[in-house]
Coordinates of C-alpha atoms in Angstrom, one line a residue:
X25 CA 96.2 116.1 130.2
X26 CA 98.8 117.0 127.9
X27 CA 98.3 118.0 124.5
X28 CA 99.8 115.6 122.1
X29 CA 102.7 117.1 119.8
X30 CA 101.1 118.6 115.8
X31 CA 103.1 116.8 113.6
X32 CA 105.2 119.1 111.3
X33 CA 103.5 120.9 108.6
X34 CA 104.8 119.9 105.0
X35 CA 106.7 117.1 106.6
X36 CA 104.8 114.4 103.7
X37 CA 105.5 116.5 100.9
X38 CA 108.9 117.1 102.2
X39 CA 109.8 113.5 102.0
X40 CA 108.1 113.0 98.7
X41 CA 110.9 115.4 97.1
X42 CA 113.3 113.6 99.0
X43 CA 112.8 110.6 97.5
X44 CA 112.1 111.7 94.2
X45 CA 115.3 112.8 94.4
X46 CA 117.1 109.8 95.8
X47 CA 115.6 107.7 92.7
X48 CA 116.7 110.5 90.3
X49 CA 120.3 110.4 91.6
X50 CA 120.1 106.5 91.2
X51 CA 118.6 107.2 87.7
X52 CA 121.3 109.0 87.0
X53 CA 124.7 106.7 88.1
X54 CA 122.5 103.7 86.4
X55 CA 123.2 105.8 83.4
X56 CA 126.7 106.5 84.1
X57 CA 127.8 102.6 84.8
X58 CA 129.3 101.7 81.4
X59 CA 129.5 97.8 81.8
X60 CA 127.3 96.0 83.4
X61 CA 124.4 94.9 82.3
X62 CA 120.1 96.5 83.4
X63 CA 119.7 93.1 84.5
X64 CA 122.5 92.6 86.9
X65 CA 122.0 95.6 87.7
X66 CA 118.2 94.9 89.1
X67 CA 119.8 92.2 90.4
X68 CA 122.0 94.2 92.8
X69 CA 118.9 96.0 94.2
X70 CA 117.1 92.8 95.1
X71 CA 119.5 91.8 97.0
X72 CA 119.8 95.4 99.0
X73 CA 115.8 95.2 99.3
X74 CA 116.0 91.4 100.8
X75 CA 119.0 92.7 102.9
X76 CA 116.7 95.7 104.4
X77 CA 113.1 93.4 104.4
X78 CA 114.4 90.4 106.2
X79 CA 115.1 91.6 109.5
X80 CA 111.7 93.2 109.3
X81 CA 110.2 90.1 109.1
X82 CA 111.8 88.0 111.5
X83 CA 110.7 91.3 114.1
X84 CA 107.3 91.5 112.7
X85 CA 106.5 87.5 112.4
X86 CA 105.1 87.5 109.4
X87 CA 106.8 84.5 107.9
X88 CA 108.1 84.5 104.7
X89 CA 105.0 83.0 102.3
X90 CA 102.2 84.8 103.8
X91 CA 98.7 83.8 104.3
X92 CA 97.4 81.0 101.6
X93 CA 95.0 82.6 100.1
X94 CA 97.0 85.9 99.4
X95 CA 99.8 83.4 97.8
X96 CA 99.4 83.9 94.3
X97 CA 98.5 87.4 94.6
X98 CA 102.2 87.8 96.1
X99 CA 103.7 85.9 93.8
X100 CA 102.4 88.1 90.6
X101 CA 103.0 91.3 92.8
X102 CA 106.4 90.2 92.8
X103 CA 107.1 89.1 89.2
X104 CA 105.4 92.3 88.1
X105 CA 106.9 94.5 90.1
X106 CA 110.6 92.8 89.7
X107 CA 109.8 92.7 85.8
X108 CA 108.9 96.5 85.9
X109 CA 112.3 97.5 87.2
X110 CA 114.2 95.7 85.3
X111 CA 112.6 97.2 81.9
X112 CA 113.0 100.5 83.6
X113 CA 116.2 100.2 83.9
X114 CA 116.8 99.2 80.5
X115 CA 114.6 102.2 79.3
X116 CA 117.0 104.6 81.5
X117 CA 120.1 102.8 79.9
X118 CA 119.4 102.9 76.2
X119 CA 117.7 106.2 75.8
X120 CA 117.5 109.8 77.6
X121 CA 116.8 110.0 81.0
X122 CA 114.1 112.4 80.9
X123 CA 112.5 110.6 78.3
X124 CA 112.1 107.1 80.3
X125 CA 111.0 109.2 83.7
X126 CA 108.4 111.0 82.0
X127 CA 107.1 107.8 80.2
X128 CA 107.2 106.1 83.9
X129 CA 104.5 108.7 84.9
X130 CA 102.0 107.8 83.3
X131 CA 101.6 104.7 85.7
X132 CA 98.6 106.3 87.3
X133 CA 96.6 106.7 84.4
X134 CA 96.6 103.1 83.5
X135 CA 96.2 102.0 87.2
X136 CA 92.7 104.1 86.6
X137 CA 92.3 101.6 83.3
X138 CA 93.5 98.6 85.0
X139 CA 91.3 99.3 88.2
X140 CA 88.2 99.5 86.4
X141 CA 88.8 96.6 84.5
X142 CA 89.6 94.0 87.6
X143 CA 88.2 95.6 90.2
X144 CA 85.4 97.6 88.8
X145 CA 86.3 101.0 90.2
X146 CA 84.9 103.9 88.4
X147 CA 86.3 105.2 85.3
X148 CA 85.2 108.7 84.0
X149 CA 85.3 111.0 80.8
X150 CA 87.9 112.7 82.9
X151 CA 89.5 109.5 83.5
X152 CA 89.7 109.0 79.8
X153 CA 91.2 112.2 79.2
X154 CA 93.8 111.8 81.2
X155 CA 94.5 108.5 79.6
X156 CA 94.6 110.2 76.0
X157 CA 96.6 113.1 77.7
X158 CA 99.0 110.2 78.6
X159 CA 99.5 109.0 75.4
X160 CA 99.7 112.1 73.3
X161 CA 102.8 112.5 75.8
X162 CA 104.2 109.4 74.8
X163 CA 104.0 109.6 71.4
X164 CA 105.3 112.9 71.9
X165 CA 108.3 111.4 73.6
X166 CA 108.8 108.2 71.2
X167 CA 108.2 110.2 68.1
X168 CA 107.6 107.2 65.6
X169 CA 108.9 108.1 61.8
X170 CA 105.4 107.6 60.2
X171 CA 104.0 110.8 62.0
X172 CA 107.5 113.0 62.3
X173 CA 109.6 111.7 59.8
X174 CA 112.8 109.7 59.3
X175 CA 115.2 112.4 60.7
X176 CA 114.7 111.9 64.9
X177 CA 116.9 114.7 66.7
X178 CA 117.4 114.7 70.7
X179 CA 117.9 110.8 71.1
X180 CA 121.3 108.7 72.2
X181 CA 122.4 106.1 70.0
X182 CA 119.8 104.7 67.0
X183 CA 116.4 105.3 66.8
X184 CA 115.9 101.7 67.2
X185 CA 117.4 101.7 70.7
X186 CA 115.4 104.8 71.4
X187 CA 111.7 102.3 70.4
X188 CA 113.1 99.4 72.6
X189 CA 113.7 102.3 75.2
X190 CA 110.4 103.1 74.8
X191 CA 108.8 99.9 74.4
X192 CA 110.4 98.3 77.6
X193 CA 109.5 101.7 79.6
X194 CA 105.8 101.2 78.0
X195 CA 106.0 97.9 79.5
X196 CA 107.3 98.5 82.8
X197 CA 105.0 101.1 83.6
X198 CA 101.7 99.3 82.8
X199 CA 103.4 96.2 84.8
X200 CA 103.9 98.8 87.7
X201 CA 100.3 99.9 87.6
X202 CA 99.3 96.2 87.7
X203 CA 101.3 95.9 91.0
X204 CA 98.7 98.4 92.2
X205 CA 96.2 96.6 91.4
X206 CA 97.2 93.6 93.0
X207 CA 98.4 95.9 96.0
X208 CA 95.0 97.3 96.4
X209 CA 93.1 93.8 96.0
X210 CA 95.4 92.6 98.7
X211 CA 94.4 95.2 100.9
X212 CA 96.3 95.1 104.1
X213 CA 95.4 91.5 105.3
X214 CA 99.5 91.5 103.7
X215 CA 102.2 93.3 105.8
X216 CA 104.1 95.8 103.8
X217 CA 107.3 94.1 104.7
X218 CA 106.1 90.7 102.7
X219 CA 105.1 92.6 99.7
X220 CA 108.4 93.8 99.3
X221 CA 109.8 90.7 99.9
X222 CA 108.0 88.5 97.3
X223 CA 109.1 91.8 95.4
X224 CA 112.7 91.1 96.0
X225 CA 112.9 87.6 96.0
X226 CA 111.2 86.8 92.8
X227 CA 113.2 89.6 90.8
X228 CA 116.7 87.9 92.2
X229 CA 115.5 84.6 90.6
X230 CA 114.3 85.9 87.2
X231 CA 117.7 88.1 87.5
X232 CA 120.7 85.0 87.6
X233 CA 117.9 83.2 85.3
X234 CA 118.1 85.8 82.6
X235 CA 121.9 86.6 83.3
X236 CA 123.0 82.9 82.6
X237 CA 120.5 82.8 79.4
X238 CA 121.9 86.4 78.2
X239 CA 125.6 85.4 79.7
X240 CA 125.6 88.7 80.7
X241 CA 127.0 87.9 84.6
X242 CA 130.3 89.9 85.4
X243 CA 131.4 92.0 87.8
X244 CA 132.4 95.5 87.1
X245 CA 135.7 96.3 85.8
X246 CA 136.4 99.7 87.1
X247 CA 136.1 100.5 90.9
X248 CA 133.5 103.5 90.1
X249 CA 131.1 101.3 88.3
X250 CA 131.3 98.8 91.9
X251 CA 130.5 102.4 93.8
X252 CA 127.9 103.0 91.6
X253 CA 125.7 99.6 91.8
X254 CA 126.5 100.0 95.9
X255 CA 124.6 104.1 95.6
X256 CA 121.9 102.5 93.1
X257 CA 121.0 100.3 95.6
X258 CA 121.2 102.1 99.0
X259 CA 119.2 105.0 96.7
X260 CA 116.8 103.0 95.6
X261 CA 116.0 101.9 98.8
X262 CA 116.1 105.5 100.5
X263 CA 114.0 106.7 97.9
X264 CA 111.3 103.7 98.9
X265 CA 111.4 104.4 102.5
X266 CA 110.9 108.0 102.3
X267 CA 107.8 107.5 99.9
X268 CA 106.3 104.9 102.2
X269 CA 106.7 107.8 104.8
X270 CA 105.6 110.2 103.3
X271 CA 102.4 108.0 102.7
X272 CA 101.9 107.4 106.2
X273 CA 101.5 110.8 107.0
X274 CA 100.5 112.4 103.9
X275 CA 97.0 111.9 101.6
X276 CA 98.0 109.8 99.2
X277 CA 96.7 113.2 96.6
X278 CA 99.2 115.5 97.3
X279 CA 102.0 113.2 97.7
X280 CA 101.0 111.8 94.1
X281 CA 101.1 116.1 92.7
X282 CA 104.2 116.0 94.2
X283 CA 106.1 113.2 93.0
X284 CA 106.1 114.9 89.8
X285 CA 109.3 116.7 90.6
X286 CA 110.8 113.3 89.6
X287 CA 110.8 114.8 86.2
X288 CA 112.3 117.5 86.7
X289 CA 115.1 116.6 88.6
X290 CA 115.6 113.9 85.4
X291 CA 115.5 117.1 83.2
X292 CA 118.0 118.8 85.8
X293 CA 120.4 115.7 85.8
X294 CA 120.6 114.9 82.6
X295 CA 121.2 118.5 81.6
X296 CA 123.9 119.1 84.4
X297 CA 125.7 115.9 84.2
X298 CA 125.0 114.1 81.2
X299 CA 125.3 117.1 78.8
X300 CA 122.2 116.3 76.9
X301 CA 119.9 119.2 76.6
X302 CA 116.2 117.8 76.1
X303 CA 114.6 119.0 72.5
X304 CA 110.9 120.6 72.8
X305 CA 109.1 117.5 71.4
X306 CA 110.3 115.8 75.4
X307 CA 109.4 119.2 76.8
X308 CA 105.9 118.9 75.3
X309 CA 104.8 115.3 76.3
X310 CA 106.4 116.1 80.0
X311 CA 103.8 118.6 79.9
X312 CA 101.1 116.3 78.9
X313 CA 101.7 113.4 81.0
X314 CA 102.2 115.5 84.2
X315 CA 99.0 117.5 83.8
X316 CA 97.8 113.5 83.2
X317 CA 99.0 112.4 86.5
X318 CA 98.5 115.3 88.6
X319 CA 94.5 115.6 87.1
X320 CA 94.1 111.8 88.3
X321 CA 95.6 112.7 91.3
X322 CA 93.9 115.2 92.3
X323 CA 90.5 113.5 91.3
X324 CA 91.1 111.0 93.2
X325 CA 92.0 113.2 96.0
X326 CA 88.8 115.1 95.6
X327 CA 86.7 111.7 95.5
X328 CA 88.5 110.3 98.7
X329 CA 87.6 113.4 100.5
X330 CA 84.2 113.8 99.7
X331 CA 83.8 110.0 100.6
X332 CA 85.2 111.0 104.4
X333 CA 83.1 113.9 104.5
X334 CA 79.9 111.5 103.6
X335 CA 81.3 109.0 106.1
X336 CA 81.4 111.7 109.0
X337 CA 77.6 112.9 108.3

């Protein structure tokens, strides 16, 4: 018989830069729109995600509620997830870039904490390392007056927009590692098409909701801002289908190691196009919280593998 094809080398990893940088370049026009609002923003990308999902699931008949039991589990993978980009995009709008994306990768670190809690996975001394790595980097990155003074340099704006930067990115990453959680309790009894829905669906309602209450609702006033929230969204979107990609046919390990370069294409951009050259104190807690990440993903990676190597004997 014939030989069936090797599937090319790197190809994963290849797509995990890809779309690191697809969501840094949408990082970086969210920063550049001038007058319109994080919210409406989010918004805007709900509705490209429920523009891409829906087809999917009229061709996959999966319905649009999905199985009763997994209902609820949906519903706060949704409002999690939806309330996690929205206070990401807040973080990227009111402080630096490289600052928010660093913060956001800390995510796997508290999906260890948050997955030994609910689902009673194992949690290690390493584990907590990582997590105290992870926060060093933060603090790092937030620098709070009461440990480096009054006199803040390297931020935009106030330091109290810089702490509700930090704050909201705080937020949306340990609301990002609970969609994990959720994700990994669901197993995949849910198709990856309804996930994303629920996703999309519930973030476009909480959107108008909190743009009436805010009455921050308007379009754009300049024809570049318009072009901008169209690339956010058609980004955003390339970036998620070359991650899930690259998770198909990559260990989840490497792909993980690799998605680091998220930060420094945010170091990259914002240096290049937003003039705004990071101060050492940033440079520091990248430093932590990617030796934080990577360590937990490569412990992971190293567990998963010795598990299939048990498996096989």
């Amino acid at each position: 018989g014939t030989k069936k094809k090797a599937a090319c080398p790197g190809l994963g990893l290849f797509y995990t830069i890809l779309s690191a940088f697809l969501f840094s370049l949408a990082s970086l026009f969210l920063k550049k729109i001038e007058d319109v609002h994080s919210v409406e923003v989010s918004a805007f990308r709900c509705v490209f995600q429920m523009a891409f999902v829906l087809p999917g699931l009229i061709y996959y008949k999966t319905g649009f509620l999905g199985p009763k039991g997994k209902r609820i589990f949906l519903f706060f993978r949704g409002f999690l997830g939806s309330t996690a980009m929205i206070l990401l995009y807040y973080a990227y709008q009111v402080m630096p870039l490289a600052d928010a994306t660093v913060i956001t990768f800390t995510s796997p670190v508290f999906t260890s904490l948050l997955a030994w809690i609910f689902l009673k996975e194992k949690y290690s001394l390493w584990d907590l390392l990582f997590t105290l790595f992870a926060i060093t980097g933060v603090i790092l990155i937030a620098r709070p007056p009461f440990l480096f003074g009054s006199h803040v340099t390297g931020i935009e704006g106030s330091y109290t927009d810089h702490l509700r930067g930090t704050i909201a990115a705080i937020v949306s990453t340990l609301s990002a590692a609970s969609t994990i959680v959720i994700l990994r309790k669901v197993g995949k009894s849910v198709h990856y098409f309804l996930s994303i829905w629920y996703y999309a669906v519930i973030g476009l309602i909480g959107c108008v909701i909190a743009l009436f209450v805010l009455n921050e609702w308007r379009l754009p006033h300049c024809g570049r801002d318009r072009v901008f929230l169209i690339l956010i969204g058609l980004l955003g979107l390339g970036g998620q289908v070359f991650l899930t990609k690259a998770l198909q046919i990559e260990k989840a390990g490497p792909v993980s190691i690799m998605k680091t370069m998220d930060v420094v294409f945010a170091f990259i951009l914002q240096v290049l196009f937003l003039n705004h050259l990071p101060t050492w104190w940033t440079v520091g807690g990248a430093l932590c919280v990617v030796a934080s990440s990577s360590g937990t993903a490569i412990r992971k990676w190293r567990h998963s593998v010795k598990k299939a190597k048990q498996r096989e004997i």
